[in-house]
Short mmCIF file of C-alpha atoms and ligand atoms in Angstrom, two decimals:
data_model
loop_
_atom_site.label_atom_id
_atom_site.label_comp_id
_atom_site.label_asym_id
_atom_site.label_seq_id
_atom_site.Cartn_x
_atom_site.Cartn_y
_atom_site.Cartn_z
CA MET A 1 180.51 -7.20 140.19
CA THR A 2 182.07 -3.74 139.77
CA ASN A 3 185.76 -4.59 139.83
CA LEU A 4 186.22 -5.98 136.48
CA ASN A 5 190.09 -6.50 135.44
CA SER A 6 189.53 -6.72 131.83
CA LEU A 7 186.96 -6.34 128.93
CA PRO A 8 185.56 -9.06 126.56
CA PRO A 9 186.33 -8.50 122.86
CA GLY A 10 183.64 -6.19 121.18
CA HIS A 11 182.43 -4.63 124.42
CA SER A 12 182.89 -1.43 126.27
CA LEU A 13 182.13 -0.85 129.98
CA VAL A 14 179.13 1.35 131.09
CA GLU A 15 178.61 2.54 134.59
CA THR A 16 174.90 2.73 135.52
CA ALA A 17 172.99 4.81 138.09
CA ASP A 18 173.20 2.36 141.08
CA GLY A 19 176.96 2.17 140.73
CA SER A 20 177.02 -1.32 139.15
CA PHE A 21 178.48 -1.76 135.57
CA THR A 22 177.25 -3.28 132.47
CA LEU A 23 178.72 -4.00 128.89
CA PHE A 24 177.72 -2.38 125.59
CA SER A 25 177.93 -4.79 122.83
CA GLU A 26 179.38 -3.29 119.58
CA PHE A 27 177.78 -6.03 117.45
CA PHE A 28 174.25 -5.60 118.83
CA GLN A 29 174.72 -1.88 119.47
CA GLU A 30 173.03 -1.98 122.67
CA ALA A 31 173.85 -2.29 126.45
CA CYS A 32 173.10 -5.22 128.47
CA HIS A 33 171.09 -3.45 130.91
CA SER A 34 169.40 -0.12 131.67
CA THR A 35 171.62 2.72 132.56
CA ASN A 36 169.29 3.36 135.44
CA GLY A 37 170.96 0.48 137.34
CA ALA A 38 172.08 -2.91 136.10
CA TYR A 39 171.88 -4.47 139.59
CA ASP A 40 168.58 -2.73 140.59
CA GLU A 41 166.93 -3.60 137.35
CA THR A 42 168.02 -7.37 137.72
CA VAL A 43 166.68 -7.50 141.33
CA LEU A 44 163.31 -5.90 140.24
CA HIS A 45 162.72 -7.81 136.93
CA TYR A 46 164.26 -11.11 137.58
CA VAL A 47 164.77 -12.05 141.34
CA GLU A 48 161.45 -10.30 142.36
CA GLY A 49 159.63 -10.57 138.92
CA THR A 50 160.02 -14.39 138.77
CA LYS A 51 159.41 -14.85 142.52
CA ILE A 52 162.42 -17.02 143.10
CA LEU A 53 162.71 -16.16 146.83
CA ASP A 54 159.28 -17.79 147.41
CA LYS A 55 159.83 -20.64 144.88
CA ILE A 56 163.08 -21.78 146.28
CA HIS A 57 161.08 -23.04 149.27
CA LEU A 58 158.69 -25.02 146.93
CA TYR A 59 160.89 -26.84 144.50
CA ASP A 60 163.94 -29.00 145.03
CA PRO A 61 165.72 -28.25 142.83
CA LEU A 62 164.32 -24.83 141.69
CA VAL A 63 164.97 -24.47 137.88
CA ILE A 64 165.60 -21.03 136.47
CA LEU A 65 166.13 -20.50 132.78
CA GLU A 66 167.91 -17.30 131.54
CA VAL A 67 167.64 -15.99 128.05
CA GLY A 68 171.05 -14.21 127.54
CA PHE A 69 173.89 -14.80 130.05
CA GLY A 70 175.73 -11.49 129.04
CA LEU A 71 178.30 -10.49 131.80
CA GLY A 72 176.52 -12.98 134.31
CA ILE A 73 174.82 -10.33 136.49
CA GLY A 74 171.57 -12.43 136.41
CA PHE A 75 173.51 -15.37 137.86
CA LEU A 76 175.61 -13.34 140.22
CA THR A 77 172.48 -11.51 141.65
CA THR A 78 170.75 -14.91 142.09
CA LEU A 79 173.64 -16.22 143.95
CA LYS A 80 173.77 -13.33 146.25
CA LYS A 81 169.91 -13.47 147.02
CA LEU A 82 168.98 -17.04 147.17
CA PRO A 83 169.43 -18.71 150.59
CA LEU A 84 172.19 -21.11 151.26
CA GLN A 85 171.53 -24.88 151.40
CA ARG A 86 168.64 -25.00 149.05
CA LYS A 87 169.00 -26.65 145.63
CA TRP A 88 168.83 -24.78 142.39
CA HIS A 89 169.68 -25.19 138.81
CA PHE A 90 170.44 -22.04 136.61
CA ILE A 91 170.45 -22.72 132.94
CA SER A 92 171.58 -19.75 130.68
CA MET A 93 172.25 -19.43 127.03
CA GLU A 94 174.82 -17.19 125.36
CA LEU A 95 175.72 -16.72 121.78
CA ASP A 96 179.23 -15.19 122.45
CA LYS A 97 181.87 -17.73 123.14
CA ALA A 98 184.57 -14.98 123.75
CA LEU A 99 182.18 -13.59 126.34
CA LEU A 100 181.97 -16.71 128.12
CA GLU A 101 185.74 -17.28 128.06
CA TRP A 102 186.09 -13.73 129.42
CA PHE A 103 183.60 -14.41 132.27
CA LYS A 104 185.43 -17.84 133.18
CA ASN A 105 188.82 -16.09 133.42
CA GLU A 106 187.44 -13.08 135.33
CA TYR A 107 186.00 -15.12 138.02
CA GLN A 108 188.77 -17.73 138.28
CA ASN A 109 189.24 -16.98 142.05
CA HIS A 110 185.48 -16.86 142.85
CA GLU A 111 184.33 -19.36 145.35
CA PHE A 112 181.89 -21.10 143.14
CA LEU A 113 182.65 -19.84 139.56
CA LYS A 114 186.23 -21.17 139.81
CA GLU A 115 184.66 -24.65 139.21
CA LEU A 116 183.41 -23.49 135.82
CA GLU A 117 184.62 -25.78 132.92
CA TRP A 118 183.72 -26.78 129.42
CA ILE A 119 182.10 -30.07 129.65
CA ASP A 120 181.92 -30.23 126.01
CA GLU A 121 182.57 -27.73 123.27
CA HIS A 122 179.38 -25.80 123.89
CA THR A 123 178.49 -26.19 127.49
CA LEU A 124 180.10 -24.45 130.39
CA GLN A 125 179.19 -25.74 133.71
CA ALA A 126 179.97 -25.34 137.43
CA ARG A 127 178.35 -27.18 140.32
CA ASN A 128 178.48 -27.97 144.06
CA GLU A 129 176.20 -29.90 146.35
CA TRP A 130 173.49 -27.19 146.08
CA ILE A 131 173.90 -25.18 142.95
CA THR A 132 174.34 -26.15 139.33
CA LEU A 133 175.04 -23.51 136.74
CA THR A 134 174.88 -24.79 133.04
CA ILE A 135 175.57 -22.26 130.22
CA LEU A 136 174.75 -23.36 126.79
CA GLN A 137 176.85 -21.59 124.19
CA GLY A 138 175.42 -21.00 120.70
CA ASP A 139 172.26 -19.66 119.11
CA ALA A 140 169.65 -20.32 121.85
CA ARG A 141 167.21 -21.28 119.09
CA ASN A 142 169.23 -24.37 118.12
CA ARG A 143 171.22 -25.01 121.42
CA LEU A 144 168.28 -25.06 123.63
CA PRO A 145 166.18 -27.60 121.76
CA GLN A 146 169.30 -29.70 121.44
CA TYR A 147 169.92 -29.54 125.03
CA LEU A 148 166.29 -30.52 125.85
CA MET A 149 166.60 -33.66 123.83
CA ASN A 150 169.04 -35.18 126.26
CA ASN A 151 167.81 -33.25 129.50
CA PRO A 152 164.09 -33.28 129.86
CA ILE A 153 163.54 -30.47 132.41
CA LYS A 154 160.69 -28.12 133.54
CA TRP A 155 161.65 -24.63 134.55
CA HIS A 156 159.94 -22.40 137.34
CA SER A 157 161.27 -19.15 136.59
CA ILE A 158 162.29 -17.54 133.32
CA TYR A 159 164.59 -14.37 133.16
CA GLN A 160 163.77 -13.30 129.49
CA ASP A 161 166.56 -10.96 129.07
CA ALA A 162 167.74 -10.97 125.39
CA PHE A 163 168.60 -7.72 123.70
CA SER A 164 165.54 -5.68 122.63
CA PRO A 165 163.03 -7.11 120.09
CA LYS A 166 164.42 -4.80 117.47
CA LYS A 167 167.88 -6.07 117.82
CA ASN A 168 167.30 -9.62 118.81
CA PRO A 169 163.96 -10.49 117.25
CA THR A 170 164.29 -14.27 116.97
CA LEU A 171 164.19 -14.59 120.81
CA TRP A 172 161.01 -12.82 121.00
CA THR A 173 158.74 -14.72 118.59
CA LYS A 174 155.53 -16.61 118.99
CA GLU A 175 157.43 -19.88 118.43
CA TRP A 176 160.14 -19.07 120.86
CA PHE A 177 157.62 -18.44 123.62
CA GLU A 178 155.88 -21.56 122.71
CA LEU A 179 158.96 -23.61 123.25
CA LEU A 180 159.57 -21.84 126.50
CA LYS A 181 156.00 -22.79 127.58
CA ASN A 182 156.19 -26.34 126.63
CA TYR A 183 159.03 -26.92 128.97
CA SER A 184 157.54 -24.92 131.94
CA HIS A 185 156.38 -26.02 135.23
CA PRO A 186 152.63 -25.03 135.54
CA ASP A 187 153.58 -22.61 138.31
CA VAL A 188 156.14 -20.78 136.08
CA THR A 189 156.73 -17.13 135.93
CA LEU A 190 158.39 -15.41 132.94
CA SER A 191 159.71 -11.95 133.33
CA THR A 192 161.10 -9.39 131.12
CA TYR A 193 161.93 -5.67 131.14
CA SER A 194 160.11 -5.25 127.68
CA ALA A 195 156.66 -3.77 127.49
CA SER A 196 156.29 -3.79 123.79
CA THR A 197 152.97 -4.52 122.36
CA ALA A 198 154.40 -6.91 119.78
CA ILE A 199 156.18 -9.03 122.29
CA ARG A 200 152.93 -9.08 124.55
CA LYS A 201 151.08 -10.35 121.43
CA SER A 202 153.87 -13.03 120.76
CA LEU A 203 153.41 -14.23 124.48
CA HIS A 204 149.54 -14.11 124.49
CA GLU A 205 149.33 -15.97 121.09
CA SER A 206 151.65 -18.75 122.37
CA GLY A 207 149.27 -19.35 125.32
CA TRP A 208 150.80 -17.26 128.09
CA GLY A 209 148.76 -15.21 130.46
CA VAL A 210 150.16 -11.66 129.99
CA GLN A 211 150.39 -9.43 133.14
CA LYS A 212 151.83 -5.91 133.82
CA GLY A 213 155.20 -5.85 135.62
CA GLU A 214 156.86 -3.08 137.72
CA LYS A 215 158.10 0.18 136.26
CA PHE A 216 161.83 0.70 136.08
CA GLY A 217 163.54 3.90 135.26
CA PRO A 218 161.74 5.93 132.57
CA LYS A 219 159.82 2.74 131.39
CA ARG A 220 156.21 2.90 132.77
CA THR A 221 155.74 -0.77 132.85
CA SER A 222 157.44 -4.14 132.04
CA THR A 223 155.89 -7.62 131.40
CA ARG A 224 155.38 -10.81 133.43
CA ALA A 225 153.73 -14.14 132.00
CA VAL A 226 152.28 -17.04 133.59
CA LEU A 227 150.36 -20.05 132.72
CA GLN A 228 147.77 -20.08 135.69
CA LYS A 229 146.02 -16.85 134.82
CA GLU A 230 144.56 -15.20 131.71
CA THR A 231 145.97 -12.18 130.13
CA ASP A 232 145.16 -9.00 132.05
CA PRO A 233 141.91 -7.26 130.51
CA ASP A 234 143.80 -3.79 130.14
CA ILE A 235 146.51 -5.46 128.23
CA LEU A 236 144.09 -7.35 126.04
CA LEU A 237 142.23 -3.86 125.33
CA GLN A 238 145.67 -2.30 124.58
CA MET A 239 146.66 -5.11 122.17
CA GLU A 240 143.31 -4.91 120.34
CA ARG A 241 143.86 -1.38 119.85
CA SER A 242 147.35 -1.53 118.63
CA PRO A 243 148.36 -2.26 114.99
CA ALA A 244 151.59 -3.81 116.18
CA LEU A 245 151.93 -7.50 115.10
CA SER A 246 153.13 -10.20 117.18
CA LEU A 247 156.71 -11.49 116.21
CA ARG A 248 157.04 -14.76 114.11
CA ASP A 249 159.69 -16.97 112.97
CA ALA A 250 160.72 -16.10 109.38
CA LYS A 251 159.37 -18.64 107.02
CA GLU A 252 161.88 -20.41 105.02
CA ILE A 253 160.92 -20.28 101.25
C1 SAM B 1 170.92 -8.04 127.44
S1 SAM B 1 172.21 -9.37 127.46
C2 SAM B 1 171.95 -10.37 128.88
C3 SAM B 1 172.44 -9.65 130.14
C4 SAM B 1 172.59 -10.75 131.14
N1 SAM B 1 171.36 -11.34 131.54
C5 SAM B 1 173.21 -10.26 132.46
O1 SAM B 1 172.56 -10.24 133.51
O2 SAM B 1 174.40 -9.98 132.38
C6 SAM B 1 171.72 -10.24 126.22
C7 SAM B 1 172.72 -11.35 125.80
O3 SAM B 1 172.13 -12.27 124.95
C8 SAM B 1 173.05 -12.86 124.00
N2 SAM B 1 172.42 -13.32 122.78
C9 SAM B 1 171.81 -12.52 121.88
N3 SAM B 1 171.39 -13.42 120.84
C10 SAM B 1 171.52 -14.71 121.18
C11 SAM B 1 171.11 -15.73 120.69
N4 SAM B 1 170.50 -16.00 119.61
N5 SAM B 1 171.41 -16.99 121.40
C12 SAM B 1 172.03 -17.01 122.80
N6 SAM B 1 172.46 -15.63 123.25
C13 SAM B 1 172.16 -14.55 122.79
C14 SAM B 1 173.99 -11.68 123.78
O4 SAM B 1 175.20 -12.06 123.39
C15 SAM B 1 174.00 -11.00 125.15
O5 SAM B 1 175.12 -11.50 125.92
#
């Protein structure tokens, strides 16, 4: 993960505190991970945060949805952590086609990722007997509903890893979280690094039970969301006291 041979267009390399690297996007003006550790953050918020090490023994296949493929650290970390000979399907979404072309090229000698191929203009896929990786290229707000029309699927874990709500607001709205909820297994866990009151309100108003997540680096908390529990009373109180509004899709006039 740290020996990158080249850089995707419009990105620069950033070393993070645990020695792993992330990318800074010139377009979004934001890094893909916390500078306190891209790998450690991924383990804490996504591998541990969505409980995939437990769920892999409960579901066959385990279905993981990732919002924002980036440089693939979410997938590579999952591949490293999940046991062999269990079935799982990792569905991710990425706007930037050049970033995906770069990733495919960068990992062309990787045991599993060398199988990556475009199965249509906007879908990159690799599979073996146990693992399927499907990356939906395009704006997730259109591309995911389009994919779901032909692939009815329920996910067990969601890595909500878009850029920040300020930079990437359409992937944090009440309507977005409603869509994610509608295709979730009842035992789903959604996890994200963000602890913003606005995104917690978006989650709560779309019917998720919002819970506190672990702290990472200087951030005091993060967010987990489930369907089998109500929103944490401390978070309810905090939301009531805050003037922040939930994020909503812009209405077309
Ligand atoms: C924080 S990075 C994801 C990091 C990634 N999970 C990893 O571990 O490497 C967010 C990614 O979301 C992508 N993105 C932003 N807006 C998007 C959209 N509307 N649809 C799909 N992908 C989007 C960005 O291009 C960026 O690569």
